[in-house]
Amino acid sequence: KDVAYWVCTFANNQWQVREELGGGDWQQSSFFMALQSPGCKGTIMVMDPLAKPLTRSWCLFELLQTFLRQARGDDFSFLIGTANGVLNQKGFTDIQLTVRIGEAIANLDVQDASASDLADKKMIDALVNNLPGGFGRINSFIRTSVLDVLQDVRGNVLQGLTRLEQMLVDSSTLSEDASSRKTSGAGQRHVVAL
């Protein structure tokens, strides 16, 4: 099955940003159209340890659209990526990075997000404020998402440690068995016929 990714940095014409942002109409922005496309199945927000994307208004806009799609009952995922991989995917267990991102988000208020164009910030802030619960609800959404990630990572780490402990126990038992066979055979002569 073919999977396509829309990456705003690469998909938007950086020389015609105003047009890409819908020329003032957010419903005509490439961000909105991509996120509302029936073929779009989720959002991945690539985070650094300080959760810098959440300090940018257009990233907040994407987060809002993700929240709204999930609230409508769409099968729409929200993933948190890093330079090391996707945090909320089975098997990825960078616990230190996850904790650092969680700490940053716990102390972050998306209302403080900024944009290079003040009109964009005002427009996005108004959209968030029109949502019941406004910024508090979006802050809660991102914090709950990170909490889910932390719980997934904790489970993966515990499974990995349990598996490692069992491997060490099993290899210790094999080592003891091999040592006892060597000891019990000491002093015996073995003749090999050719």
PDB file of N, CA and C in Angstrom, residues 78-152:
ATOM      1  N   PHE A  78      -2.459  11.106  16.150  1.00  0.00           N
ATOM      2  CA  PHE A  78      -1.530  12.181  16.480  1.00  0.00           C
ATOM      3  C   PHE A  78      -0.273  11.524  17.010  1.00  0.00           C
ATOM      4  N   LEU A  79       0.819  11.655  16.268  1.00  0.00           N
ATOM      5  CA  LEU A  79       2.075  11.050  16.658  1.00  0.00           C
ATOM      6  C   LEU A  79       3.079  12.139  17.009  1.00  0.00           C
ATOM      7  N   ILE A  80       3.980  11.794  17.902  1.00  0.00           N
ATOM      8  CA  ILE A  80       5.022  12.729  18.304  1.00  0.00           C
ATOM      9  C   ILE A  80       6.358  12.137  17.860  1.00  0.00           C
ATOM     10  N   GLY A  81       6.990  12.847  16.951  1.00  0.00           N
ATOM     11  CA  GLY A  81       8.266  12.389  16.419  1.00  0.00           C
ATOM     12  C   GLY A  81       9.426  13.158  17.015  1.00  0.00           C
ATOM     13  N   THR A  82      10.594  12.556  16.922  1.00  0.00           N
ATOM     14  CA  THR A  82      11.838  13.198  17.337  1.00  0.00           C
ATOM     15  C   THR A  82      12.901  12.843  16.310  1.00  0.00           C
ATOM     16  N   ALA A  83      14.082  13.362  16.491  1.00  0.00           N
ATOM     17  CA  ALA A  83      15.193  13.009  15.602  1.00  0.00           C
ATOM     18  C   ALA A  83      15.522  11.519  15.703  1.00  0.00           C
ATOM     19  N   ASN A  84      15.104  10.875  16.810  1.00  0.00           N
ATOM     20  CA  ASN A  84      15.412   9.463  17.033  1.00  0.00           C
ATOM     21  C   ASN A  84      14.305   8.511  16.615  1.00  0.00           C
ATOM     22  N   GLY A  85      13.140   9.011  16.285  1.00  0.00           N
ATOM     23  CA  GLY A  85      12.031   8.139  15.896  1.00  0.00           C
ATOM     24  C   GLY A  85      10.704   8.675  16.417  1.00  0.00           C
ATOM     25  N   VAL A  86       9.689   7.834  16.335  1.00  0.00           N
ATOM     26  CA  VAL A  86       8.344   8.212  16.770  1.00  0.00           C
ATOM     27  C   VAL A  86       8.135   7.716  18.192  1.00  0.00           C
ATOM     28  N   LEU A  87       7.787   8.634  19.088  1.00  0.00           N
ATOM     29  CA  LEU A  87       7.670   8.280  20.502  1.00  0.00           C
ATOM     30  C   LEU A  87       6.512   7.326  20.773  1.00  0.00           C
ATOM     31  N   ASN A  88       5.362   7.560  20.171  1.00  0.00           N
ATOM     32  CA  ASN A  88       4.218   6.720  20.489  1.00  0.00           C
ATOM     33  C   ASN A  88       4.011   5.628  19.444  1.00  0.00           C
ATOM     34  N   GLN A  89       5.074   4.914  19.142  1.00  0.00           N
ATOM     35  CA  GLN A  89       5.029   3.731  18.303  1.00  0.00           C
ATOM     36  C   GLN A  89       5.639   2.584  19.084  1.00  0.00           C
ATOM     37  N   LYS A  90       5.092   1.405  18.930  1.00  0.00           N
ATOM     38  CA  LYS A  90       5.573   0.221  19.629  1.00  0.00           C
ATOM     39  C   LYS A  90       7.073   0.035  19.401  1.00  0.00           C
ATOM     40  N   GLY A  91       7.777  -0.178  20.456  1.00  0.00           N
ATOM     41  CA  GLY A  91       9.196  -0.491  20.344  1.00  0.00           C
ATOM     42  C   GLY A  91      10.126   0.700  20.535  1.00  0.00           C
ATOM     43  N   PHE A  92       9.656   1.925  20.395  1.00  0.00           N
ATOM     44  CA  PHE A  92      10.521   3.074  20.579  1.00  0.00           C
ATOM     45  C   PHE A  92      10.520   3.459  22.046  1.00  0.00           C
ATOM     46  N   THR A  93      11.684   3.467  22.668  1.00  0.00           N
ATOM     47  CA  THR A  93      11.719   3.672  24.113  1.00  0.00           C
ATOM     48  C   THR A  93      12.817   4.627  24.565  1.00  0.00           C
ATOM     49  N   ASP A  94      12.911   5.786  23.947  1.00  0.00           N
ATOM     50  CA  ASP A  94      13.879   6.777  24.400  1.00  0.00           C
ATOM     51  C   ASP A  94      13.264   7.524  25.581  1.00  0.00           C
ATOM     52  N   ILE A  95      13.394   6.944  26.753  1.00  0.00           N
ATOM     53  CA  ILE A  95      12.722   7.453  27.941  1.00  0.00           C
ATOM     54  C   ILE A  95      13.237   8.838  28.336  1.00  0.00           C
ATOM     55  N   GLN A  96      14.535   9.090  28.223  1.00  0.00           N
ATOM     56  CA  GLN A  96      15.073  10.394  28.632  1.00  0.00           C
ATOM     57  C   GLN A  96      14.525  11.524  27.764  1.00  0.00           C
ATOM     58  N   LEU A  97      14.482  11.311  26.470  1.00  0.00           N
ATOM     59  CA  LEU A  97      13.953  12.330  25.570  1.00  0.00           C
ATOM     60  C   LEU A  97      12.458  12.525  25.808  1.00  0.00           C
ATOM     61  N   THR A  98      11.737  11.449  26.019  1.00  0.00           N
ATOM     62  CA  THR A  98      10.300  11.534  26.283  1.00  0.00           C
ATOM     63  C   THR A  98      10.044  12.347  27.552  1.00  0.00           C
ATOM     64  N   VAL A  99      10.826  12.107  28.584  1.00  0.00           N
ATOM     65  CA  VAL A  99      10.671  12.840  29.844  1.00  0.00           C
ATOM     66  C   VAL A  99      10.964  14.325  29.624  1.00  0.00           C
ATOM     67  N   ARG A 100      12.013  14.632  28.880  1.00  0.00           N
ATOM     68  CA  ARG A 100      12.355  16.043  28.634  1.00  0.00           C
ATOM     69  C   ARG A 100      11.251  16.752  27.867  1.00  0.00           C
ATOM     70  N   ILE A 101      10.682  16.100  26.864  1.00  0.00           N
ATOM     71  CA  ILE A 101       9.577  16.695  26.113  1.00  0.00           C
ATOM     72  C   ILE A 101       8.366  16.859  27.027  1.00  0.00           C
ATOM     73  N   GLY A 102       8.077  15.841  27.838  1.00  0.00           N
ATOM     74  CA  GLY A 102       6.962  15.923  28.784  1.00  0.00           C
ATOM     75  C   GLY A 102       7.117  17.067  29.755  1.00  0.00           C
ATOM     76  N   GLU A 103       8.324  17.261  30.277  1.00  0.00           N
ATOM     77  CA  GLU A 103       8.578  18.373  31.203  1.00  0.00           C
ATOM     78  C   GLU A 103       8.366  19.717  30.517  1.00  0.00           C
ATOM     79  N   ALA A 104       8.836  19.825  29.279  1.00  0.00           N
ATOM     80  CA  ALA A 104       8.659  21.081  28.543  1.00  0.00           C
ATOM     81  C   ALA A 104       7.179  21.372  28.315  1.00  0.00           C
ATOM     82  N   ILE A 105       6.418  20.349  27.943  1.00  0.00           N
ATOM     83  CA  ILE A 105       4.990  20.538  27.662  1.00  0.00           C
ATOM     84  C   ILE A 105       4.212  20.813  28.942  1.00  0.00           C
ATOM     85  N   ALA A 106       4.618  20.225  30.055  1.00  0.00           N
ATOM     86  CA  ALA A 106       3.936  20.467  31.328  1.00  0.00           C
ATOM     87  C   ALA A 106       4.016  21.941  31.721  1.00  0.00           C
ATOM     88  N   ASN A 107       5.065  22.620  31.282  1.00  0.00           N
ATOM     89  CA  ASN A 107       5.266  24.023  31.650  1.00  0.00           C
ATOM     90  C   ASN A 107       4.955  24.994  30.518  1.00  0.00           C
ATOM     91  N   LEU A 108       4.385  24.499  29.432  1.00  0.00           N
ATOM     92  CA  LEU A 108       4.156  25.310  28.250  1.00  0.00           C
ATOM     93  C   LEU A 108       2.677  25.681  28.140  1.00  0.00           C
ATOM     94  N   ASP A 109       2.399  26.863  27.668  1.00  0.00           N
ATOM     95  CA  ASP A 109       1.024  27.287  27.394  1.00  0.00           C
ATOM     96  C   ASP A 109       0.967  27.657  25.920  1.00  0.00           C
ATOM     97  N   VAL A 110       0.170  26.916  25.134  1.00  0.00           N
ATOM     98  CA  VAL A 110       0.132  27.158  23.698  1.00  0.00           C
ATOM     99  C   VAL A 110      -0.402  28.546  23.350  1.00  0.00           C
ATOM    100  N   GLN A 111      -1.018  29.226  24.287  1.00  0.00           N
ATOM    101  CA  GLN A 111      -1.485  30.590  24.051  1.00  0.00           C
ATOM    102  C   GLN A 111      -0.303  31.532  23.806  1.00  0.00           C
ATOM    103  N   ASP A 112       0.872  31.146  24.263  1.00  0.00           N
ATOM    104  CA  ASP A 112       2.071  31.953  24.074  1.00  0.00           C
ATOM    105  C   ASP A 112       2.718  31.749  22.701  1.00  0.00           C
ATOM    106  N   ALA A 113       2.139  30.880  21.875  1.00  0.00           N
ATOM    107  CA  ALA A 113       2.696  30.629  20.539  1.00  0.00           C
ATOM    108  C   ALA A 113       2.739  31.938  19.753  1.00  0.00           C
ATOM    109  N   SER A 114       3.726  32.033  18.873  1.00  0.00           N
ATOM    110  CA  SER A 114       3.885  33.270  18.109  1.00  0.00           C
ATOM    111  C   SER A 114       3.956  32.967  16.614  1.00  0.00           C
ATOM    112  N   ALA A 115       3.799  34.003  15.820  1.00  0.00           N
ATOM    113  CA  ALA A 115       3.900  33.893  14.368  1.00  0.00           C
ATOM    114  C   ALA A 115       4.679  35.096  13.855  1.00  0.00           C
ATOM    115  N   SER A 116       5.324  34.937  12.719  1.00  0.00           N
ATOM    116  CA  SER A 116       6.067  36.059  12.148  1.00  0.00           C
ATOM    117  C   SER A 116       5.110  37.157  11.683  1.00  0.00           C
ATOM    118  N   ASP A 117       3.879  36.766  11.376  1.00  0.00           N
ATOM    119  CA  ASP A 117       2.848  37.732  10.975  1.00  0.00           C
ATOM    120  C   ASP A 117       1.800  37.801  12.092  1.00  0.00           C
ATOM    121  N   LEU A 118       1.681  38.955  12.735  1.00  0.00           N
ATOM    122  CA  LEU A 118       0.759  39.124  13.856  1.00  0.00           C
ATOM    123  C   LEU A 118      -0.685  38.785  13.465  1.00  0.00           C
ATOM    124  N   ALA A 119      -1.062  39.051  12.216  1.00  0.00           N
ATOM    125  CA  ALA A 119      -2.429  38.723  11.757  1.00  0.00           C
ATOM    126  C   ALA A 119      -2.666  37.215  11.822  1.00  0.00           C
ATOM    127  N   ASP A 120      -1.654  36.412  11.500  1.00  0.00           N
ATOM    128  CA  ASP A 120      -1.786  34.947  11.585  1.00  0.00           C
ATOM    129  C   ASP A 120      -2.016  34.521  13.030  1.00  0.00           C
ATOM    130  N   LYS A 121      -1.241  35.084  13.950  1.00  0.00           N
ATOM    131  CA  LYS A 121      -1.406  34.730  15.365  1.00  0.00           C
ATOM    132  C   LYS A 121      -2.806  35.080  15.844  1.00  0.00           C
ATOM    133  N   LYS A 122      -3.283  36.279  15.509  1.00  0.00           N
ATOM    134  CA  LYS A 122      -4.620  36.688  15.937  1.00  0.00           C
ATOM    135  C   LYS A 122      -5.689  35.761  15.371  1.00  0.00           C
ATOM    136  N   MET A 123      -5.565  35.383  14.103  1.00  0.00           N
ATOM    137  CA  MET A 123      -6.531  34.505  13.463  1.00  0.00           C
ATOM    138  C   MET A 123      -6.540  33.128  14.132  1.00  0.00           C
ATOM    139  N   ILE A 124      -5.361  32.559  14.374  1.00  0.00           N
ATOM    140  CA  ILE A 124      -5.265  31.229  14.983  1.00  0.00           C
ATOM    141  C   ILE A 124      -5.734  31.279  16.433  1.00  0.00           C
ATOM    142  N   ASP A 125      -5.356  32.311  17.159  1.00  0.00           N
ATOM    143  CA  ASP A 125      -5.827  32.462  18.543  1.00  0.00           C
ATOM    144  C   ASP A 125      -7.352  32.543  18.591  1.00  0.00           C
ATOM    145  N   ALA A 126      -7.958  33.261  17.635  1.00  0.00           N
ATOM    146  CA  ALA A 126      -9.424  33.374  17.597  1.00  0.00           C
ATOM    147  C   ALA A 126     -10.060  32.014  17.334  1.00  0.00           C
ATOM    148  N   LEU A 127      -9.461  31.219  16.446  1.00  0.00           N
ATOM    149  CA  LEU A 127      -9.995  29.875  16.177  1.00  0.00           C
ATOM    150  C   LEU A 127      -9.955  29.004  17.435  1.00  0.00           C
ATOM    151  N   VAL A 128      -8.841  29.066  18.154  1.00  0.00           N
ATOM    152  CA  VAL A 128      -8.709  28.279  19.384  1.00  0.00           C
ATOM    153  C   VAL A 128      -9.701  28.778  20.429  1.00  0.00           C
ATOM    154  N   ASN A 129      -9.835  30.092  20.554  1.00  0.00           N
ATOM    155  CA  ASN A 129     -10.761  30.660  21.537  1.00  0.00           C
ATOM    156  C   ASN A 129     -12.219  30.317  21.228  1.00  0.00           C
ATOM    157  N   ASN A 130     -12.547  30.082  19.964  1.00  0.00           N
ATOM    158  CA  ASN A 130     -13.916  29.696  19.589  1.00  0.00           C
ATOM    159  C   ASN A 130     -14.239  28.259  19.981  1.00  0.00           C
ATOM    160  N   LEU A 131     -13.230  27.482  20.256  1.00  0.00           N
ATOM    161  CA  LEU A 131     -13.413  26.103  20.696  1.00  0.00           C
ATOM    162  C   LEU A 131     -13.858  26.111  22.154  1.00  0.00           C
ATOM    163  N   PRO A 132     -14.890  25.334  22.508  1.00  0.00           N
ATOM    164  CA  PRO A 132     -15.244  25.266  23.935  1.00  0.00           C
ATOM    165  C   PRO A 132     -14.023  24.840  24.764  1.00  0.00           C
ATOM    166  N   GLY A 133     -13.688  25.641  25.737  1.00  0.00           N
ATOM    167  CA  GLY A 133     -12.512  25.365  26.558  1.00  0.00           C
ATOM    168  C   GLY A 133     -11.262  26.068  26.059  1.00  0.00           C
ATOM    169  N   GLY A 134     -11.293  26.532  24.817  1.00  0.00           N
ATOM    170  CA  GLY A 134     -10.214  27.324  24.245  1.00  0.00           C
ATOM    171  C   GLY A 134      -8.820  26.760  24.435  1.00  0.00           C
ATOM    172  N   PHE A 135      -7.908  27.633  24.823  1.00  0.00           N
ATOM    173  CA  PHE A 135      -6.505  27.245  24.976  1.00  0.00           C
ATOM    174  C   PHE A 135      -6.322  26.173  26.053  1.00  0.00           C
ATOM    175  N   GLY A 136      -7.114  26.250  27.115  1.00  0.00           N
ATOM    176  CA  GLY A 136      -7.008  25.228  28.163  1.00  0.00           C
ATOM    177  C   GLY A 136      -7.284  23.838  27.613  1.00  0.00           C
ATOM    178  N   ARG A 137      -8.245  23.740  26.708  1.00  0.00           N
ATOM    179  CA  ARG A 137      -8.580  22.436  26.129  1.00  0.00           C
ATOM    180  C   ARG A 137      -7.463  21.922  25.222  1.00  0.00           C
ATOM    181  N   ILE A 138      -6.860  22.820  24.459  1.00  0.00           N
ATOM    182  CA  ILE A 138      -5.749  22.401  23.585  1.00  0.00           C
ATOM    183  C   ILE A 138      -4.524  22.055  24.432  1.00  0.00           C
ATOM    184  N   ASN A 139      -4.241  22.829  25.482  1.00  0.00           N
ATOM    185  CA  ASN A 139      -3.152  22.466  26.400  1.00  0.00           C
ATOM    186  C   ASN A 139      -3.396  21.080  26.987  1.00  0.00           C
ATOM    187  N   SER A 140      -4.631  20.818  27.377  1.00  0.00           N
ATOM    188  CA  SER A 140      -4.984  19.515  27.939  1.00  0.00           C
ATOM    189  C   SER A 140      -4.810  18.404  26.899  1.00  0.00           C
ATOM    190  N   PHE A 141      -5.198  18.663  25.654  1.00  0.00           N
ATOM    191  CA  PHE A 141      -5.063  17.677  24.584  1.00  0.00           C
ATOM    192  C   PHE A 141      -3.600  17.277  24.391  1.00  0.00           C
ATOM    193  N   ILE A 142      -2.702  18.264  24.300  1.00  0.00           N
ATOM    194  CA  ILE A 142      -1.295  17.937  24.085  1.00  0.00           C
ATOM    195  C   ILE A 142      -0.707  17.247  25.310  1.00  0.00           C
ATOM    196  N   ARG A 143      -1.095  17.684  26.506  1.00  0.00           N
ATOM    197  CA  ARG A 143      -0.567  17.046  27.724  1.00  0.00           C
ATOM    198  C   ARG A 143      -1.070  15.614  27.856  1.00  0.00           C
ATOM    199  N   THR A 144      -2.327  15.389  27.535  1.00  0.00           N
ATOM    200  CA  THR A 144      -2.875  14.026  27.584  1.00  0.00           C
ATOM    201  C   THR A 144      -2.185  13.144  26.548  1.00  0.00           C
ATOM    202  N   SER A 145      -1.917  13.703  25.370  1.00  0.00           N
ATOM    203  CA  SER A 145      -1.214  12.942  24.328  1.00  0.00           C
ATOM    204  C   SER A 145       0.175  12.539  24.798  1.00  0.00           C
ATOM    205  N   VAL A 146       0.880  13.461  25.450  1.00  0.00           N
ATOM    206  CA  VAL A 146       2.228  13.154  25.955  1.00  0.00           C
ATOM    207  C   VAL A 146       2.140  12.164  27.117  1.00  0.00           C
ATOM    208  N   LEU A 147       1.126  12.286  27.940  1.00  0.00           N
ATOM    209  CA  LEU A 147       0.933  11.315  29.026  1.00  0.00           C
ATOM    210  C   LEU A 147       0.739   9.911  28.452  1.00  0.00           C
ATOM    211  N   ASP A 148      -0.057   9.801  27.390  1.00  0.00           N
ATOM    212  CA  ASP A 148      -0.234   8.505  26.724  1.00  0.00           C
ATOM    213  C   ASP A 148       1.099   7.970  26.207  1.00  0.00           C
ATOM    214  N   VAL A 149       1.913   8.868  25.628  1.00  0.00           N
ATOM    215  CA  VAL A 149       3.235   8.478  25.137  1.00  0.00           C
ATOM    216  C   VAL A 149       4.086   7.968  26.295  1.00  0.00           C
ATOM    217  N   LEU A 150       4.087   8.700  27.421  1.00  0.00           N
ATOM    218  CA  LEU A 150       4.880   8.283  28.581  1.00  0.00           C
ATOM    219  C   LEU A 150       4.462   6.894  29.057  1.00  0.00           C
ATOM    220  N   GLN A 151       3.159   6.645  29.071  1.00  0.00           N
ATOM    221  CA  GLN A 151       2.674   5.335  29.505  1.00  0.00           C
ATOM    222  C   GLN A 151       3.096   4.244  28.527  1.00  0.00           C
ATOM    223  N   ASP A 152       3.051   4.532  27.218  1.00  0.00           N
ATOM    224  CA  ASP A 152       3.518   3.566  26.219  1.00  0.00           C
ATOM    225  C   ASP A 152       5.009   3.284  26.393  1.00  0.00           C
TER     226      ASP A 152
END
